[in-house]
Short mmCIF file of C-alpha atoms and ligand atoms in Angstrom, two decimals:
data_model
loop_
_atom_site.label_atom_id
_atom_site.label_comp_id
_atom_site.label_asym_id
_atom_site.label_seq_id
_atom_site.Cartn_x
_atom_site.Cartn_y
_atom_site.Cartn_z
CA UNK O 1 0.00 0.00 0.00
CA UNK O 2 2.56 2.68 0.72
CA UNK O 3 4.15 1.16 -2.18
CA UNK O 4 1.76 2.56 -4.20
CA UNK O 5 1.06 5.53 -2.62
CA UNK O 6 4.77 6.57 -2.68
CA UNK O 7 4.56 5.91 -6.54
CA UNK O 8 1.24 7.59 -7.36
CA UNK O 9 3.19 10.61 -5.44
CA UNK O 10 5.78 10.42 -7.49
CA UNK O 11 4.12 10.33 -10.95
CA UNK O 12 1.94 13.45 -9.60
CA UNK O 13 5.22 15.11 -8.63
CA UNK O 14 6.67 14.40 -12.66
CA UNK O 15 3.39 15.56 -13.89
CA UNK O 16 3.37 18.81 -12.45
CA UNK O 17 6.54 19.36 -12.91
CA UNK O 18 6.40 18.81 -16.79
CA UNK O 19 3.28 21.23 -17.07
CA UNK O 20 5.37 23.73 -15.33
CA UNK O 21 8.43 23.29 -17.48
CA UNK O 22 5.74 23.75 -20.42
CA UNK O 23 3.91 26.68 -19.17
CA UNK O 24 7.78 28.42 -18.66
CA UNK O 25 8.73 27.57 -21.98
CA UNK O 26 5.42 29.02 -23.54
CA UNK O 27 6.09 32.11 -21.60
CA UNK O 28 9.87 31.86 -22.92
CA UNK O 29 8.46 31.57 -26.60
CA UNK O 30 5.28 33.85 -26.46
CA UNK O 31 6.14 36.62 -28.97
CA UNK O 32 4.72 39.93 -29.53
CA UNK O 33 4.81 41.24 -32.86
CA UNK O 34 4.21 44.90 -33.93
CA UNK O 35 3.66 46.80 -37.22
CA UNK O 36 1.52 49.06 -38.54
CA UNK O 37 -1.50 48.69 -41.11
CA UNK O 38 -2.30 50.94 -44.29
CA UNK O 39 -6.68 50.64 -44.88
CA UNK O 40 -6.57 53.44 -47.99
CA UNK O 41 -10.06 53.50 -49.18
CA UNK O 42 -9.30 56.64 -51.19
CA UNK O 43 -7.29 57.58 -54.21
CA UNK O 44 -7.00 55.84 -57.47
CA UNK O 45 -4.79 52.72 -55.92
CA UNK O 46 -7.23 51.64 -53.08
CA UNK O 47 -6.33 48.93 -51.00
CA UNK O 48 -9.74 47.97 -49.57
CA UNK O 49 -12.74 48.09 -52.09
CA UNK O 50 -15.84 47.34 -51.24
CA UNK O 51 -17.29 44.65 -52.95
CA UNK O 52 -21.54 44.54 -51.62
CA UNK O 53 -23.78 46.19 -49.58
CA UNK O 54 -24.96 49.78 -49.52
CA UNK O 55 -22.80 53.10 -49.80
CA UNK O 56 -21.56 55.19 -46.84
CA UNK O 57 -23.70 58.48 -47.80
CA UNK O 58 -27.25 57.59 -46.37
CA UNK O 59 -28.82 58.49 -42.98
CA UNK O 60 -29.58 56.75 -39.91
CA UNK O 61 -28.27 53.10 -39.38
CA UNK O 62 -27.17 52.64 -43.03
CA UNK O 63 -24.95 55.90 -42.17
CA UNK O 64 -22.52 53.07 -41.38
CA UNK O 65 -22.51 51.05 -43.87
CA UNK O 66 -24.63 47.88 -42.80
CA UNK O 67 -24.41 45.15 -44.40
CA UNK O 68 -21.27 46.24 -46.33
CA UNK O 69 -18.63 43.95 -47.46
CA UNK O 70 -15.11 45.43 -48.15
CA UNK O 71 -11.89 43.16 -49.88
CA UNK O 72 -8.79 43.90 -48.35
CA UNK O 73 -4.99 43.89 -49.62
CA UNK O 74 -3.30 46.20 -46.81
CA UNK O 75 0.51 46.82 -46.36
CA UNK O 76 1.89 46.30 -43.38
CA UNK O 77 4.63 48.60 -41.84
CA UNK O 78 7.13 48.80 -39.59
CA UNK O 79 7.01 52.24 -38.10
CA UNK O 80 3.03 54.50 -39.15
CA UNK O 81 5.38 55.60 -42.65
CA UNK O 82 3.68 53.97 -45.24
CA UNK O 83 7.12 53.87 -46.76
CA UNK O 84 9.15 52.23 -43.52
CA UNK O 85 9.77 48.17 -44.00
CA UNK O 86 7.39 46.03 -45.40
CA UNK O 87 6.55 43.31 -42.48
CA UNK O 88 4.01 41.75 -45.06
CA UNK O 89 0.20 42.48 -45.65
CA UNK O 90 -3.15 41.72 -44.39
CA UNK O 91 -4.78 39.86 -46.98
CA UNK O 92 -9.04 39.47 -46.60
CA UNK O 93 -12.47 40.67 -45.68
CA UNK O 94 -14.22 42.97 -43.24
CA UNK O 95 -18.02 43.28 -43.10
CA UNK O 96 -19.89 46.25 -41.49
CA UNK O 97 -21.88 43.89 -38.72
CA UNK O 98 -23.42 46.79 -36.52
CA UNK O 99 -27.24 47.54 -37.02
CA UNK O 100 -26.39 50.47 -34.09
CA UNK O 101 -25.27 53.85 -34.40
CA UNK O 102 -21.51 52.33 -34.12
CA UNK O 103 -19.18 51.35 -36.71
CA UNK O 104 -18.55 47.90 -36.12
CA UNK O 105 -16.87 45.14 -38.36
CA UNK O 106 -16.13 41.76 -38.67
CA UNK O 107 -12.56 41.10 -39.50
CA UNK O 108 -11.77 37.72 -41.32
CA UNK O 109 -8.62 37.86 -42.45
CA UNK O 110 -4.80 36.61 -42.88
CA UNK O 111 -1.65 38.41 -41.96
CA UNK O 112 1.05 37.11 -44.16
CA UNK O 113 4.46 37.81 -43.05
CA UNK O 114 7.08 38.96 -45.85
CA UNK O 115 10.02 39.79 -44.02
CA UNK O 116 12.09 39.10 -41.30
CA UNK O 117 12.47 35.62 -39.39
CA UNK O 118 8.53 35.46 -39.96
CA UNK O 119 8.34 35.44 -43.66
CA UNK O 120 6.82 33.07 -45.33
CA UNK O 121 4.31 32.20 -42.13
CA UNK O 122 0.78 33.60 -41.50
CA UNK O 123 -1.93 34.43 -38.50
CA UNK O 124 -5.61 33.67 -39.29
CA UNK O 125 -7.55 36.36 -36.82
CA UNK O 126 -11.75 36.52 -36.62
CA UNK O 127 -13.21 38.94 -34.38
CA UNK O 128 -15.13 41.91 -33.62
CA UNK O 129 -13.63 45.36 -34.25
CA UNK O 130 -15.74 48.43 -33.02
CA UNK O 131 -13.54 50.75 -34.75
CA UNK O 132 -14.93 53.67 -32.68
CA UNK O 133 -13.10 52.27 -29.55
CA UNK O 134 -9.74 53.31 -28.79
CA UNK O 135 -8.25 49.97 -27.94
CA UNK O 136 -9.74 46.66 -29.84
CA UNK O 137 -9.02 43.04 -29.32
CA UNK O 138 -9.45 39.60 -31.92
CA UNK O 139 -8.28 36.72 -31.50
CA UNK O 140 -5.82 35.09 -33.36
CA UNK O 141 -7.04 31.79 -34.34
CA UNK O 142 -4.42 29.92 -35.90
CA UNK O 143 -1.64 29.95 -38.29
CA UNK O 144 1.01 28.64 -40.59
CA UNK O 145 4.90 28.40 -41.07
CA UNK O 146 6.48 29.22 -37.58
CA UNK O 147 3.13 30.04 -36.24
CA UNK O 148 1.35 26.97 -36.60
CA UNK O 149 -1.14 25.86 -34.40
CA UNK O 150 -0.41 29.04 -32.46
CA UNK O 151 -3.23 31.23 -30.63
CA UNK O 152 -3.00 34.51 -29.41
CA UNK O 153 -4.41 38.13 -29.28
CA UNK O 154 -4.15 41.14 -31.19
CA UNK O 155 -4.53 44.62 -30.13
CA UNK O 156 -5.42 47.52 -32.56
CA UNK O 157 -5.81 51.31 -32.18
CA UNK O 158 -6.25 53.77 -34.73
CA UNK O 159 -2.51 55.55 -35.11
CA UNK O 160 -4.34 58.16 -37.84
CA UNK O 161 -6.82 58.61 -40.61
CA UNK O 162 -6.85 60.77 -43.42
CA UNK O 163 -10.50 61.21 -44.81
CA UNK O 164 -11.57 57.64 -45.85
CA UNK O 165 -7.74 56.55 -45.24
CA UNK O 166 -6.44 55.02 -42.15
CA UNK O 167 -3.33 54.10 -40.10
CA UNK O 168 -3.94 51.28 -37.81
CA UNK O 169 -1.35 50.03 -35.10
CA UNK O 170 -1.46 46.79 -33.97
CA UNK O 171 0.12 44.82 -31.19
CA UNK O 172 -0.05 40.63 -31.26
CA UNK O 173 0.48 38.27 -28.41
CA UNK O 174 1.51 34.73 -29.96
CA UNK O 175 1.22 31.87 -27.89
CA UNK O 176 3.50 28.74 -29.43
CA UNK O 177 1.84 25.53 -29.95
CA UNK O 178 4.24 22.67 -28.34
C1 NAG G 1 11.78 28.93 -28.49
O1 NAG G 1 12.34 29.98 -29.29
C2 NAG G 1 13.72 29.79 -29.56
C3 NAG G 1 14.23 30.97 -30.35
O2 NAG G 1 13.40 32.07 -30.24
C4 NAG G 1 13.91 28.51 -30.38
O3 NAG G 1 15.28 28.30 -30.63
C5 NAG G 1 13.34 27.35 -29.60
O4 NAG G 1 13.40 26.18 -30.41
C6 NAG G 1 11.90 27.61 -29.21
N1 NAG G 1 11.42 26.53 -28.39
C7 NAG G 1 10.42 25.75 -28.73
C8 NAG G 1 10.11 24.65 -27.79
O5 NAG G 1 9.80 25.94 -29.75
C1 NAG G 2 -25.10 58.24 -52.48
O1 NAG G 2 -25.90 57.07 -52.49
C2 NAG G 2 -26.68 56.94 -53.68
C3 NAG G 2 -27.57 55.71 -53.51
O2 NAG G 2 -26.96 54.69 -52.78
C4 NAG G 2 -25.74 56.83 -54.88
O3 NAG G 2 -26.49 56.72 -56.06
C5 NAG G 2 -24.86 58.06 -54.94
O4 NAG G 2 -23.94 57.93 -55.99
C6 NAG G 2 -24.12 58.26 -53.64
N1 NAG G 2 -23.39 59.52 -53.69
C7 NAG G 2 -22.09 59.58 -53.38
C8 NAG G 2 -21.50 60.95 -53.43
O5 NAG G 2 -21.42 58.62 -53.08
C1 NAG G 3 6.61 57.08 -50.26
O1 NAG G 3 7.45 57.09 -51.40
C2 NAG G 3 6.80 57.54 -52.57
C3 NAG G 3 7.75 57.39 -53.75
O2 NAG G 3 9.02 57.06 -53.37
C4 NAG G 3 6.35 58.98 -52.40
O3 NAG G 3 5.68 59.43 -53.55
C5 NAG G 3 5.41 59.06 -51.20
O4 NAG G 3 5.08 60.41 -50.95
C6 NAG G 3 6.07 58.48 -49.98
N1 NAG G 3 5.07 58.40 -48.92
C7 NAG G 3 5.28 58.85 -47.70
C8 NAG G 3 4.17 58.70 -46.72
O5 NAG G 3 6.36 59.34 -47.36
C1 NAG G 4 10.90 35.91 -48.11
O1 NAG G 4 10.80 34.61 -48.58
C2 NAG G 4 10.68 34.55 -50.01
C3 NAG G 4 10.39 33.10 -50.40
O2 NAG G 4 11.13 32.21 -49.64
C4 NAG G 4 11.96 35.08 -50.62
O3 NAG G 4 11.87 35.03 -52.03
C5 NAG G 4 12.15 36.51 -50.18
O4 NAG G 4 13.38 37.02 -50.66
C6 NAG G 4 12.13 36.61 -48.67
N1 NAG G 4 12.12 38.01 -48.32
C7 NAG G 4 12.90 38.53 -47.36
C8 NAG G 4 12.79 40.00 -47.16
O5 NAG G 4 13.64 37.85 -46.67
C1 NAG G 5 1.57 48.61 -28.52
O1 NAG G 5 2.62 48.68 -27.62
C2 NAG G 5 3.26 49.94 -27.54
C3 NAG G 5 4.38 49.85 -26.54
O2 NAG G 5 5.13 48.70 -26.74
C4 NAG G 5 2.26 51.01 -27.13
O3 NAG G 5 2.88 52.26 -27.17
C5 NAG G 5 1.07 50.99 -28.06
O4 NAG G 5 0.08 51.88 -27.60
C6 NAG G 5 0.48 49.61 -28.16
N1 NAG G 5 -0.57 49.58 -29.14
C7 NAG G 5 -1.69 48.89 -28.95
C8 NAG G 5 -2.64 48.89 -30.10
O5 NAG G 5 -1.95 48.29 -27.92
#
């Protein structure tokens, strides 16, 4: 009997121990990448387009788009200067997803890294993004390359806009599958 309970102590002991040695090494590895994006709406080279739903110009609700659906192609930058280092672009769709007096989207889309020891990987993030607020936060969902099976958080805040065009920090928390 205290045969076994010394043993069952002992494989508790080993367990712990290797979650802990796995939690320290996911805080080790847990990387936080920033950049900055480009959304430019305006101009004759747009990099978002919208692609359905209703114009921005009417009153009310529809004010905001509702229902829109916009195609995205954005750089993304190293410092807000459109022109700093390309870190790679965010490749996919928002939809205006707010029936309130709010502009709110739905962002389903793909960072793909071009640069750096991250080219050539991606991070798949769906989430809300009440643009209005200073500070918004999606979850990363997945990925590929280096970032596979990863999770995580990003963080966005509007840097600047220019009319229709805007400069968009953001701030992601990756979490390393393993
Ligand atoms: C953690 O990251 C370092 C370099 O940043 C890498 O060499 C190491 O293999 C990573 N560890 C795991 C378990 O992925
Ligand atoms: C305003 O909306 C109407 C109907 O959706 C459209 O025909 C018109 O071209 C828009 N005007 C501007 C300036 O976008
Ligand atoms: C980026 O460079 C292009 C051409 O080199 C220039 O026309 C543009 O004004 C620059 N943009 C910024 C934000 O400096
Ligand atoms: C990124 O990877 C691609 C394909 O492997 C390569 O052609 C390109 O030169 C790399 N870019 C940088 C900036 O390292
Ligand atoms: C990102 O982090 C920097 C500091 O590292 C901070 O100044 C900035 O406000 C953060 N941006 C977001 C969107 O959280």
């Amino acid at each position: 009997m205290a045969y076994i309970k010394t043993l069952s102590l002992f494989v508790f002991v080993l367990v712990v121990a290797f979650l802990a040695s796995k939690s320290e090494a996911r805080k080790r590895n847990t990387t936080h990448i920033q950049f900055y994006m480009h959304d430019v709406l305006g101009g004759s080279n747009p990099s978002a387009v919208r692609v359905a739903g209703q114009s921005m110009n009417s009153t009310g609700s529809a004010m905001f788009g509702f229902g829109s659906i916009y195609v995205m192609d954005n750089s993304l930058t190293a410092t807000p200067d459109a022109n700093s280092t390309l870190i790679g672009r965010a490749q996919g769709l928002y939809a205006m997803s707010s029936q309130e007096n709010e502009l709110s989207l739905l962002m389903t889309l793909t960072y793909n890294f071009v640069s750096g020891i991250y080219n050539g990987s991606s991070l798949s993030i769906v989430g809300r993004n009440p643009v209005m607020n200073e500070v918004r936060e999606m979850p990363v969902v997945g990925g590929t390359g280096v970032f596979r099976l990863a999770r995580g958080f990003a963080l966005a805040k509007t840097h600047s806009m220019d009319q229709v065009d805007a400069i968009i920090g953001y701030n992601v928390t990756i979490i390393p599958y393993f």
